[in-house]
Coordinates of C-alpha atoms in Angstrom, one line a residue:
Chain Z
X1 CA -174.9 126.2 96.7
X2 CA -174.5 122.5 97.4
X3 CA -172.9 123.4 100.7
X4 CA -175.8 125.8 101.8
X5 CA -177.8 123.0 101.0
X6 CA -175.8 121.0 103.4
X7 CA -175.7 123.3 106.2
X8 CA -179.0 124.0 106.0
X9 CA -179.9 120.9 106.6
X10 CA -177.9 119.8 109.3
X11 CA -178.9 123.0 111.2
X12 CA -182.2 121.5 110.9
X13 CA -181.5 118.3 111.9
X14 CA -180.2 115.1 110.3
X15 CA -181.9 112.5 112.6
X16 CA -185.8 111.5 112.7
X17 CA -187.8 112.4 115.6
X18 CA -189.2 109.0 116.2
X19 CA -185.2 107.6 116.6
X20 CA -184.8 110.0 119.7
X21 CA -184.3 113.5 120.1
X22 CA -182.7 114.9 116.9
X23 CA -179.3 115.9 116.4
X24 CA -178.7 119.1 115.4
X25 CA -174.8 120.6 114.2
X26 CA -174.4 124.2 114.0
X27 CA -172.4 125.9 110.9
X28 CA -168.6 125.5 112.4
X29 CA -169.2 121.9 113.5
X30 CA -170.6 121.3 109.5
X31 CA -167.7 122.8 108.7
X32 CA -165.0 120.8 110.9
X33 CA -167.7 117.4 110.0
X34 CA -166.9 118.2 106.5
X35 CA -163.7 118.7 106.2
X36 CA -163.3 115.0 107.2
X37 CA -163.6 113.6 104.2
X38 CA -163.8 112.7 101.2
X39 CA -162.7 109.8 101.4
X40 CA -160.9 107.6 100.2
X41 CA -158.1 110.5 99.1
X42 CA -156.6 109.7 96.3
X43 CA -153.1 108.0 96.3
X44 CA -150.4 110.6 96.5
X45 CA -146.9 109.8 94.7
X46 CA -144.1 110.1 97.5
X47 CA -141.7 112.7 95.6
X48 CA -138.6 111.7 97.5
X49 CA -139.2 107.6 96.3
X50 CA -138.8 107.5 92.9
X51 CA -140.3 103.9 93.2
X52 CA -143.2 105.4 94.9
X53 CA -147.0 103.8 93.4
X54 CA -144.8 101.4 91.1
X55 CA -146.1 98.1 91.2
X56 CA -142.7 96.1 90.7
X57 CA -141.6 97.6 93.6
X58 CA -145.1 97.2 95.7
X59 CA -144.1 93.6 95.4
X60 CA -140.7 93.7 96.2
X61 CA -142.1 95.9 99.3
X62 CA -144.9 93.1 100.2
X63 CA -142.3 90.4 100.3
X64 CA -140.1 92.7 102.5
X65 CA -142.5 93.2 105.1
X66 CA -142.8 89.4 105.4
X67 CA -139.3 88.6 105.8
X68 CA -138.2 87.3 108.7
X69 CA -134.5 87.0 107.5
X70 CA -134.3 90.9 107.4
X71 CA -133.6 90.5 110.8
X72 CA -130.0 88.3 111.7
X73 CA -131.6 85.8 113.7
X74 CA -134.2 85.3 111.4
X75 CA -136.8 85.4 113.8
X76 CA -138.3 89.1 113.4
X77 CA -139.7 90.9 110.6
X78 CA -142.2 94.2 110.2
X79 CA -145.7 91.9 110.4
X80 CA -144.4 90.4 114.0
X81 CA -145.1 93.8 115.2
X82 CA -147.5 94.8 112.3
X83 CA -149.7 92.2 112.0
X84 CA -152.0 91.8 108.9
X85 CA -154.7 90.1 111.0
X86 CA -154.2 92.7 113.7
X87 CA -155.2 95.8 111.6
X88 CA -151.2 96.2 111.3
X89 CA -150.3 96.0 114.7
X90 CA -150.1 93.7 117.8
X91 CA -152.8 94.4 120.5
X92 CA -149.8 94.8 122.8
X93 CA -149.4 98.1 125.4
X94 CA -145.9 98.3 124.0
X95 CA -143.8 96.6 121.6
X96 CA -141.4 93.6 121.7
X97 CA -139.3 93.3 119.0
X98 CA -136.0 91.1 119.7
X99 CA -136.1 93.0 123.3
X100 CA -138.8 95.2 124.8
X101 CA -139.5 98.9 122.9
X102 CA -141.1 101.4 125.4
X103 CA -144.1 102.4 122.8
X104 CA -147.1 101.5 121.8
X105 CA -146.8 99.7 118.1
X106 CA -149.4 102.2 115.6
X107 CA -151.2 100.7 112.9
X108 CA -149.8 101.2 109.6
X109 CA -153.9 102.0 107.8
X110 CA -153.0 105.1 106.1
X111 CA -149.9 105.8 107.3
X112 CA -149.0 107.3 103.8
X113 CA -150.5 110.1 104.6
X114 CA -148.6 111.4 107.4
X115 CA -145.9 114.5 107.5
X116 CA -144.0 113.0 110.1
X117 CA -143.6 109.4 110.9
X118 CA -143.6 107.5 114.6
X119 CA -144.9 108.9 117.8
X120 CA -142.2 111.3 118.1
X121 CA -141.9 112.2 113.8
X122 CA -138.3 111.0 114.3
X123 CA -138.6 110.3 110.6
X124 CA -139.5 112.8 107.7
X125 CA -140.7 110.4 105.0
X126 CA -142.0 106.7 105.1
X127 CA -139.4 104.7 103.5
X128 CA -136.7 106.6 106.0
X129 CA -139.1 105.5 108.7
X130 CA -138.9 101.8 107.8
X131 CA -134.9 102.0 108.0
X132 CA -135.2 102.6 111.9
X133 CA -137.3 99.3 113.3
X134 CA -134.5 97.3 110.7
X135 CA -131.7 99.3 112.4
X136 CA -133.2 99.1 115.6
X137 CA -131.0 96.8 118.3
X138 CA -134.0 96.3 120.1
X139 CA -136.6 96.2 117.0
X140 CA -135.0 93.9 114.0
X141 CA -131.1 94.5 115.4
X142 CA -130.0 94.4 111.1
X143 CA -127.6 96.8 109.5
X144 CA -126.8 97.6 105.8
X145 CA -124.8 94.3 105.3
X146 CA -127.2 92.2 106.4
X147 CA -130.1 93.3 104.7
X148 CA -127.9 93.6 101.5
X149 CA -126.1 90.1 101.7
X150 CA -130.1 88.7 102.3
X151 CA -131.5 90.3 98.9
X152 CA -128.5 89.2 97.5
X153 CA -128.5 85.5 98.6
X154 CA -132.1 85.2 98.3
X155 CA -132.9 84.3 94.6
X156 CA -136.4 85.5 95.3
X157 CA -135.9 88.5 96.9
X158 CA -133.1 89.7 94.1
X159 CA -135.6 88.6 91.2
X160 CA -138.0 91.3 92.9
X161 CA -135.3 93.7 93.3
X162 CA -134.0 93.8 90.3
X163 CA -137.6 94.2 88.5
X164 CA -138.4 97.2 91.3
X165 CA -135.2 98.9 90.5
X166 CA -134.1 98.3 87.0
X167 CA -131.3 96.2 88.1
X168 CA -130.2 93.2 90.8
X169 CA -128.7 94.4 94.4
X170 CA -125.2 95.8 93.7
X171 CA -122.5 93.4 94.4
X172 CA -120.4 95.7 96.0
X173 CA -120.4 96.1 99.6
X174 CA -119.9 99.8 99.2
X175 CA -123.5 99.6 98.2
X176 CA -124.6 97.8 100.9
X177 CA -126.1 101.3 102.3
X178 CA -128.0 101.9 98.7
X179 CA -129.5 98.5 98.8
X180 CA -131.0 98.8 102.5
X181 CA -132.2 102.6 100.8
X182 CA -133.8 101.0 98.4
X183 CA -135.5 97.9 100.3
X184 CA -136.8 100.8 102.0
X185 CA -138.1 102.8 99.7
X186 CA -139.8 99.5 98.4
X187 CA -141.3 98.9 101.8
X188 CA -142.7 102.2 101.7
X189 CA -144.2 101.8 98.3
X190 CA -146.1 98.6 99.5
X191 CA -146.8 100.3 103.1
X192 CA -148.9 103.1 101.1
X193 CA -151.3 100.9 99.9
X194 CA -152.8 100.2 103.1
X195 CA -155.8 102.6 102.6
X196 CA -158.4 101.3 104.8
X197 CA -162.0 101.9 103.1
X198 CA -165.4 103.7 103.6
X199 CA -166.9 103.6 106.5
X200 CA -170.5 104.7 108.2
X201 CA -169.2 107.5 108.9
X202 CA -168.1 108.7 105.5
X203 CA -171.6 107.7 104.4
X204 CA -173.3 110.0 107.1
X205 CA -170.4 112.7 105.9
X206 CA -171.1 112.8 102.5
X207 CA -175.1 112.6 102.4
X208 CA -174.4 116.1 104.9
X209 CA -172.4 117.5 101.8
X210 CA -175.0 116.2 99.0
X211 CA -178.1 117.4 101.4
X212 CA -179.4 113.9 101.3
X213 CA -180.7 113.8 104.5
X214 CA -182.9 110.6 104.4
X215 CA -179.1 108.8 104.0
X216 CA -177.8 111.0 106.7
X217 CA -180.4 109.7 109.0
X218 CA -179.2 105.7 108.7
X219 CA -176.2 107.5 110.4
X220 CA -176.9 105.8 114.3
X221 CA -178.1 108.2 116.0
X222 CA -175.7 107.7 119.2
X223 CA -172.8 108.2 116.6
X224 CA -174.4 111.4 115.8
X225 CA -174.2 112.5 119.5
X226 CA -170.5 111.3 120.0
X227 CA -169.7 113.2 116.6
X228 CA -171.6 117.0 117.9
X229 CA -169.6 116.2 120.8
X230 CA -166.2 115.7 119.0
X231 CA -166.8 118.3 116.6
X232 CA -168.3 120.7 119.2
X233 CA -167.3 120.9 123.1
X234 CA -164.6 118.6 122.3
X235 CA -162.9 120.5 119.9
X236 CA -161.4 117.4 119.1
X237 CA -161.3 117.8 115.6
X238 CA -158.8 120.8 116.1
X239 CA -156.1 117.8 116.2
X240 CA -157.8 115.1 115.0
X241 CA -158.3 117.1 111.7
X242 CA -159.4 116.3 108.4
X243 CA -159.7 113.3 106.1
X244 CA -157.9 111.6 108.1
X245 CA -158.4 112.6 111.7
X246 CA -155.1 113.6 112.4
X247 CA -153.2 117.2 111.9
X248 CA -149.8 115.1 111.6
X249 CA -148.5 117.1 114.7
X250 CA -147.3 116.6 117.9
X251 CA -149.5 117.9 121.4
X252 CA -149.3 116.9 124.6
X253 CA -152.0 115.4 126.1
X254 CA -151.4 114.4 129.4
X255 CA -150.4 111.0 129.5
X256 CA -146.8 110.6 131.5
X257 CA -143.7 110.1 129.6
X258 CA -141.9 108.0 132.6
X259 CA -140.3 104.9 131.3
X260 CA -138.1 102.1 132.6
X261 CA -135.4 103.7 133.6
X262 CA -136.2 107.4 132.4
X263 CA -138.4 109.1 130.8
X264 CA -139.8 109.0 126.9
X265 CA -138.9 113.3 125.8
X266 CA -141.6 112.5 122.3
X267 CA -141.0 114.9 119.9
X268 CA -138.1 116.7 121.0
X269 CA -135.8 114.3 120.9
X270 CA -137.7 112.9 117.6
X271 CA -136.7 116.5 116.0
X272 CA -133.2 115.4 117.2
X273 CA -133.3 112.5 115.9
X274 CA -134.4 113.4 112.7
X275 CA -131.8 116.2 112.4
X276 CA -129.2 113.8 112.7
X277 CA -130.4 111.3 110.4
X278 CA -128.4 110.9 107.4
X279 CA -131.4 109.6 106.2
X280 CA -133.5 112.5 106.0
X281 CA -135.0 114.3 103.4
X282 CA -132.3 116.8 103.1
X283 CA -129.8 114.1 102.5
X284 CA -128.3 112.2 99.5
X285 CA -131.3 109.5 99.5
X286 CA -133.7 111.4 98.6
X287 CA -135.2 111.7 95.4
X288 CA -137.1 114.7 95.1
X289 CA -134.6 117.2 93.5
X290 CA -136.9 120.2 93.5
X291 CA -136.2 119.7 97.3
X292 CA -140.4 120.4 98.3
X293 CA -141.2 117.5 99.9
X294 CA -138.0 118.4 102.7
X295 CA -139.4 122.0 103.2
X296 CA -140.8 120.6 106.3
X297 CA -137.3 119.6 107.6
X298 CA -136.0 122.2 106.5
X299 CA -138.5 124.6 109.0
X300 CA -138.8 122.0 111.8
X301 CA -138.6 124.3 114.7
X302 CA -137.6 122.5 118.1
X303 CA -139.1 124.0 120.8
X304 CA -138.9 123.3 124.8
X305 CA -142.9 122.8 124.6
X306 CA -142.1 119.5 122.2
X307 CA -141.1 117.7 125.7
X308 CA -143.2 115.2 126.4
X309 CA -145.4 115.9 123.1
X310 CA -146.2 112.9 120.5
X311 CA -148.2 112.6 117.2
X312 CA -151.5 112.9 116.9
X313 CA -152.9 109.3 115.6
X314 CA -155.4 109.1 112.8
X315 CA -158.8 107.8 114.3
X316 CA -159.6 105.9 110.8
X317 CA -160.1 102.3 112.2
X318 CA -159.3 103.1 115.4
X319 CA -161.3 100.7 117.2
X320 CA -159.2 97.2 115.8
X321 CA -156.0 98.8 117.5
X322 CA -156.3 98.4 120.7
X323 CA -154.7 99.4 123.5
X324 CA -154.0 103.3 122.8
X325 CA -151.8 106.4 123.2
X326 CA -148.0 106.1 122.7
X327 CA -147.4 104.0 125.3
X328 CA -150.0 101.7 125.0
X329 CA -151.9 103.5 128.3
X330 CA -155.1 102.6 127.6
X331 CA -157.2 99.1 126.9
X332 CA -159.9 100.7 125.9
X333 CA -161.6 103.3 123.6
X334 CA -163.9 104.1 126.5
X335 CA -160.9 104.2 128.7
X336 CA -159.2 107.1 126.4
X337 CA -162.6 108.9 126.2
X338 CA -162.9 109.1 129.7
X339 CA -159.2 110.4 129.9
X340 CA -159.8 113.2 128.0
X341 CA -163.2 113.8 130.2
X342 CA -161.5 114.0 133.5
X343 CA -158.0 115.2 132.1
X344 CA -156.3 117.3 134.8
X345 CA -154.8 120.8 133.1
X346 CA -152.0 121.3 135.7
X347 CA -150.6 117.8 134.5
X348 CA -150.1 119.2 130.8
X349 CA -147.0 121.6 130.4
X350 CA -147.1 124.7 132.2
X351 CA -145.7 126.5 128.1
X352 CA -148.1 124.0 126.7
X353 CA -151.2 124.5 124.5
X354 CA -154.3 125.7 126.5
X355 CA -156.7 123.4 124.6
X356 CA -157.8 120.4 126.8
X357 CA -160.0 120.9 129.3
X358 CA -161.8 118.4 131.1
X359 CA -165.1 117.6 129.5
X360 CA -167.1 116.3 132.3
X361 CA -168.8 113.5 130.2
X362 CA -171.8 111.7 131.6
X363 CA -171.8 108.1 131.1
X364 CA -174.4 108.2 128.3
X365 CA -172.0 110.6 126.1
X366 CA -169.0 108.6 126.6
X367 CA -170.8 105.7 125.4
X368 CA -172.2 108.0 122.2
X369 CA -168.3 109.5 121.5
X370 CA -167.3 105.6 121.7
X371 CA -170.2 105.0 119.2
X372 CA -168.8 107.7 117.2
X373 CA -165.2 106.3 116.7
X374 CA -166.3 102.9 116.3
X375 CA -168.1 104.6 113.0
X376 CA -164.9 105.4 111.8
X377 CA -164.1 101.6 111.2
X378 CA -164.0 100.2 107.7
X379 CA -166.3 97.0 107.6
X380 CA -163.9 95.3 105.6
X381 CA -160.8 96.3 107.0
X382 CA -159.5 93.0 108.5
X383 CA -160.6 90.7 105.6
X384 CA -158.8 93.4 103.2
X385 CA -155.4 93.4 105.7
X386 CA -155.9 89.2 105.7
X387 CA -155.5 89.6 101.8
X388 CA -152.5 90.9 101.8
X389 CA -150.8 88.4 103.9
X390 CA -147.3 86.6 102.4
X391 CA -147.0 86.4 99.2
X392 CA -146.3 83.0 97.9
X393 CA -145.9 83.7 94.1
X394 CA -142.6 83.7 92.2
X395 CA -139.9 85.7 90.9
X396 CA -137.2 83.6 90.0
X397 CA -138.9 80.8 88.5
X398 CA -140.9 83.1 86.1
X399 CA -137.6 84.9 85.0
X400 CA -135.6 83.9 82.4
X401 CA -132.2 84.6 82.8
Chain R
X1 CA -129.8 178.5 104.1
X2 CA -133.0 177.0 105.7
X3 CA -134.8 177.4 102.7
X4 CA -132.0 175.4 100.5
X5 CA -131.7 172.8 103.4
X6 CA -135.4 171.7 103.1
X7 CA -135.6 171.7 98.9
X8 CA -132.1 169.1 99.8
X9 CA -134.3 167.1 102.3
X10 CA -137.1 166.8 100.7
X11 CA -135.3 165.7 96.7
X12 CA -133.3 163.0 98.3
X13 CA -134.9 159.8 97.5
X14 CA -134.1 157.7 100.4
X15 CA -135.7 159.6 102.7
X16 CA -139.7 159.3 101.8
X17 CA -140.9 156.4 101.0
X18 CA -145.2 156.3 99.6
X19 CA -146.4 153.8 102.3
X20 CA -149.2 152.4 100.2
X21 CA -150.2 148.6 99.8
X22 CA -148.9 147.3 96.4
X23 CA -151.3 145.8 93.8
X24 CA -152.2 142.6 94.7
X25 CA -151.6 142.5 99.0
X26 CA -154.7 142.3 100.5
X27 CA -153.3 141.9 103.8
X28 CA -152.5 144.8 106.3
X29 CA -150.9 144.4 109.4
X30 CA -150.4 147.2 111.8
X31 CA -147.5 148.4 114.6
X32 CA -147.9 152.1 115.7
X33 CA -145.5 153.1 113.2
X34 CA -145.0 150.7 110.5
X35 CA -147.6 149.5 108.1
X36 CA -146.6 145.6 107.2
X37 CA -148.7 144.8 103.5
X38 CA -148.7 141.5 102.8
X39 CA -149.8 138.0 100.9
X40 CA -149.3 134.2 101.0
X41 CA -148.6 131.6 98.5
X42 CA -150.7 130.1 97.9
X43 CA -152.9 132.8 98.2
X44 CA -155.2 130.4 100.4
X45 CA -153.8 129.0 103.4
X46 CA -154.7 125.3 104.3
X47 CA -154.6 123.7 107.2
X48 CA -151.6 121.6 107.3
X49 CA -150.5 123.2 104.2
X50 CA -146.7 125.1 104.3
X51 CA -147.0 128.5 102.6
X52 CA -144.5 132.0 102.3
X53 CA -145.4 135.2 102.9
X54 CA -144.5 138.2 100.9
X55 CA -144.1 140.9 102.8
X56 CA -143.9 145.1 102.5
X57 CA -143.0 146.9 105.0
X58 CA -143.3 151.1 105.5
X59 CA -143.5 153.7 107.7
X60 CA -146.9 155.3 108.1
X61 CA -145.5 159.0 108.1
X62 CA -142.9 158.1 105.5
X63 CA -139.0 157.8 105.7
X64 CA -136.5 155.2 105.1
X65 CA -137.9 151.6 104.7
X66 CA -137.3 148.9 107.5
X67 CA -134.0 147.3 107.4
X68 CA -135.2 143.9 108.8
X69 CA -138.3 141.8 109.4
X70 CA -139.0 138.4 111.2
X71 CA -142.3 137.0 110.7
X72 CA -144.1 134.4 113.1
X73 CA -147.9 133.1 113.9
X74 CA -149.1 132.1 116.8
X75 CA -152.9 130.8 118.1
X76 CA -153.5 133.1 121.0
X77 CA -156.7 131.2 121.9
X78 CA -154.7 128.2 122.4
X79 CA -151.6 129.8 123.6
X80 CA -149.1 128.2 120.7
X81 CA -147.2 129.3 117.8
X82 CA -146.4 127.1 114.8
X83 CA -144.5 123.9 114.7
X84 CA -142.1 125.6 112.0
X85 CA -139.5 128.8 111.6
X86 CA -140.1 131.1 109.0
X87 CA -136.5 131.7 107.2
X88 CA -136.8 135.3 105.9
X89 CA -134.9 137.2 103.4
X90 CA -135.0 140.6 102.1
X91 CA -135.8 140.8 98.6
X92 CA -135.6 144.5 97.9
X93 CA -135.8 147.7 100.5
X94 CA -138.8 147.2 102.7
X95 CA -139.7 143.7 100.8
X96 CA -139.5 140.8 102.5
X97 CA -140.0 136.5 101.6
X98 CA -140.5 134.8 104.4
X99 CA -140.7 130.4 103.8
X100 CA -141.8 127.8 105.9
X101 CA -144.7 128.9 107.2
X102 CA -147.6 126.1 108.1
X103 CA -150.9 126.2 110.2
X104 CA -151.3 123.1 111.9
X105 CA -155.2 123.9 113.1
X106 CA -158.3 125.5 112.1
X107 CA -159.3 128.3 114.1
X108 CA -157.6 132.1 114.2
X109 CA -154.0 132.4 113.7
X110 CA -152.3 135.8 114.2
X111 CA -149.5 136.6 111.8
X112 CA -147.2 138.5 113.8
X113 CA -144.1 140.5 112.0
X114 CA -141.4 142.1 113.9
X115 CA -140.7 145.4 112.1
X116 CA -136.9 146.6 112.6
X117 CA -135.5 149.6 111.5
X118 CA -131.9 150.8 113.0
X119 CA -131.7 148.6 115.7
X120 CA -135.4 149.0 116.7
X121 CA -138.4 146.9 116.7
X122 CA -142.2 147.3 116.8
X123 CA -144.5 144.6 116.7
X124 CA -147.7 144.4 114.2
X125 CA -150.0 141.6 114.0
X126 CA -153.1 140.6 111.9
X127 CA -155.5 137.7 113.0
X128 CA -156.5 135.3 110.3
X129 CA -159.2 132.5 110.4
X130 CA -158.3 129.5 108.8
X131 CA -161.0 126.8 108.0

């Protein structure tokens, strides 16, 4: 009942007359406008990390993230590219970790809620997705030693360990791989509470489910325009789906793959990849022993279309991280918008999806779909990621031993 | 001798098979000659969500049950299948379990089985909206 409510108010219209000409959403694009939320969505449990939503190792995980001695020359850790103050990332085109990376760095606001994880879903759970950048030559250069002879050395880091885990970092450097699991798996645990928070958006969203429409109307009316066009002509909600504006797939969208030297293949060789990765979810490290949460790697289907396709980014606080697509392509929100407007189909793959078509934006709608995405920031985003900066308290002190 | 031949036929059990849907598959899918009945669990299909299918398949005039179906889903509208391979296995004659099915977008999907019966194979498909 509460939903024909809805509906039949936003066929109506959800904007007063005196703000400009009214806005009106017919039922699919209610729909689509409503399956974007609620939000926040509550905090899911990662199955495969048993230390998943525990607060020991949230910590443990916080103080990882801010270790520069992860890497062996002591000079990178996971904030230089995800910065705090930078809405997790680093406002460059592509990354530069000890040497140059040929992608764009994402934000880590809501990553928890992915399926797969980087641009090309090279990894099938978030604390196997922090092992690559520390493995990386050209991210944090590490391997299993290092990062186990570091949490072992540092009195800190092993007082947070061993409260996370029920016991110090093994000794043994046939461990060595179990520890740089585990600082993983604590990483992710810290990594998933980055939930960014409401936004105007959600407010407009949810006075359209409650039938509230004098709230609906504080909703800017130019935001209301850019949203009929995403959820309309635009289709782009077909990927940029639900609460959190992303499907968690892989499409291409027109944007060349050339790199230095070759070319980037996205998702295909990202399914690679994550075959081969002992890592993976159908591997020893995982914790889920029902095996569900791998039933996605399991049925990962490669496919010659994958070529050149990458992961569809959530649009929650999109506009703090800047420049965009996976190879940092864009400076702009505007820049993307008008991408998508004059996007050439013979440039997308010949097997690919027949879904993007140029839109032929004026310039007054590709200011009201900017307007639109800039509603999908949380106000208090960047004092909330400034928060959670280093954390100087202790460990070691506090336990007696 | 006619006479006796067709009693034989007709009392051996293999040969007709009732091609009726079974309680509780609300789905129908449709080749020329092969009815495919069939349901998803969970029985509603999220976007994003990965589901099976349980699948039975017969033969509209009756006979011996398929030996072998591969299930699949495409988005014709946006020419593009799923992201993921059904594994299917045969649970009993003519019922099937397929896993690993997922939707990956709103709009119509079309479940498309490949019926196969002693070497052959004839296609039925069944569009689905998914919201």
């Amino acid at each position: 009942m509460r939903r024909w409510i809805a509906i039949a108010m936003a066929l109506a219209a959800v904007a007063p007359a005196a703000a400009g000409e009214a806005v009106r959403f017919d039922e699919r694009e209610v729909a689509l406008i409503l399956r974007h939320g609620p939000w926040p969505q509550r905090p899911a449990r990662d199955p495969s990390n048993r230390v998943s939503g525990k607060p020991a190792a949230i910590v443990l995980g916080r103080a990882l993230f801010f270790e520069h001695k992860l890497s062996p020359a002591g000079v990178v850790s996971c904030a230089h590219c995800h910065a705090a103050w930078r809405s997790w990332t680093d406002a460059r085109a592509q990354a530069v970790g000890i040497g140059e990376l040929p992608r764009n760095t994402p934000s880590l606001w809501n990553v928890g809620l992915n399926r797969w994880f980087g641009w090309d879903g090279g990894s099938d759970s978030l604390w196997s997705f922090a092992i690559r950048p520390i493995l990386h030559p050209r991210e944090m250069g590490a391997d299993a030693g290092h990062v186990a002879t570091t949490l072992r050395a540092d009195r800190e880091l092993a007082c947070r360990y061993e409260r996370a885990f029920g016991k110090p970092p093994e000794r043994s450097t046939a461990n060595d791989e179990r520890v740089l699991v585990n600082s993983a798996k604590a990483l992710a645990a810290f990594v998933e509470t980055l939930v960014s928070g409401r936004t105007p958006f959600d407010d407009f969203r949810d006075a359209l489910e409650r039938g509230e429409e004098t709230a609906a109307a504080r909703y800017p009316l130019e935001a209301q325009r850019g949203l009929k066009i995403f959820a309309g002509r635009g289709n782009c909600g077909m990927c940029h789906f639900g609460a959190n504006f992303s499907n968690g797939e892989f499409h291409d969208t027109g944007i060349p793959f050339f790199v230095k030297g070759g070319v980037d293949p996205g998702r295909h060789a990202g399914i690679e990849r994550l075959r081969a990765d002992p890592f993976n979810l159908l591997g020893k490290y995982s914790d889920d022993w029902s095996g569900e949460t791998a039933t996605k790697t399991r049925h990962v289907d490669a496919q010659h279309r994958n070529f050149g396709e990458f992961k569809t980014p959530s649009l929650r606080n999109v506009e703090l991280s800047a420049p965009y697509m996976h190879n940092g392509r864009f400076a702009t929100l505007r820049d993307v918008v008008m991408h998508y407007s004059e996007i050439r189909p013979d440039r997308l793959h010949s097997d690919g999806e027949a879904l993007l078509k140029p839109l032929r934006l004026s310039s007054g709608e590709a200011d009201d779909l900017v307007a639109f995405l800039r509603s999908l920031t949380d106000p208090l985003a960047e004092r909330a990621a400034a928060a959670l900066s280093a954390d100087s308290s202790r460990c070691a002190a506090s336990t007696s031993r | 001798m006619r006479r006796l031949l067709l009693v034989l036929a007709a009392g051996a059990p293999l040969a007709v098979q009732a091609c009726e849907p079974p309680a509780g598959f609300a789905l129908r899918a449709d080749s020329a000659r092969y009815a495919v009945f069939f349901r998803a669990d969970p029985p509603a299909i999220g976007v994003g969500n990965y589901f099976s299918v349980e699948a039975v398949a017969c033969a509209k005039t009756g006979g011996a049950a398929p030996d072998g179906l591969k299930v699949d889903a495409q988005m014709p509208a946006h020419r593009h299948g799923m992201n993921s391979r059904a594994t299917v296995e045969r649970a009993a004659p003519g019922r099937f379990l397929a896993r690993g099915l997922m939707f990956h977008m709103p709009g119509v999907w079309q479940f498309v089985f490949d019926v196969q019966r002693a070497g052959d194979t004839e296609r039925a498909t069944r569009d689905l909206e998914i919201k």
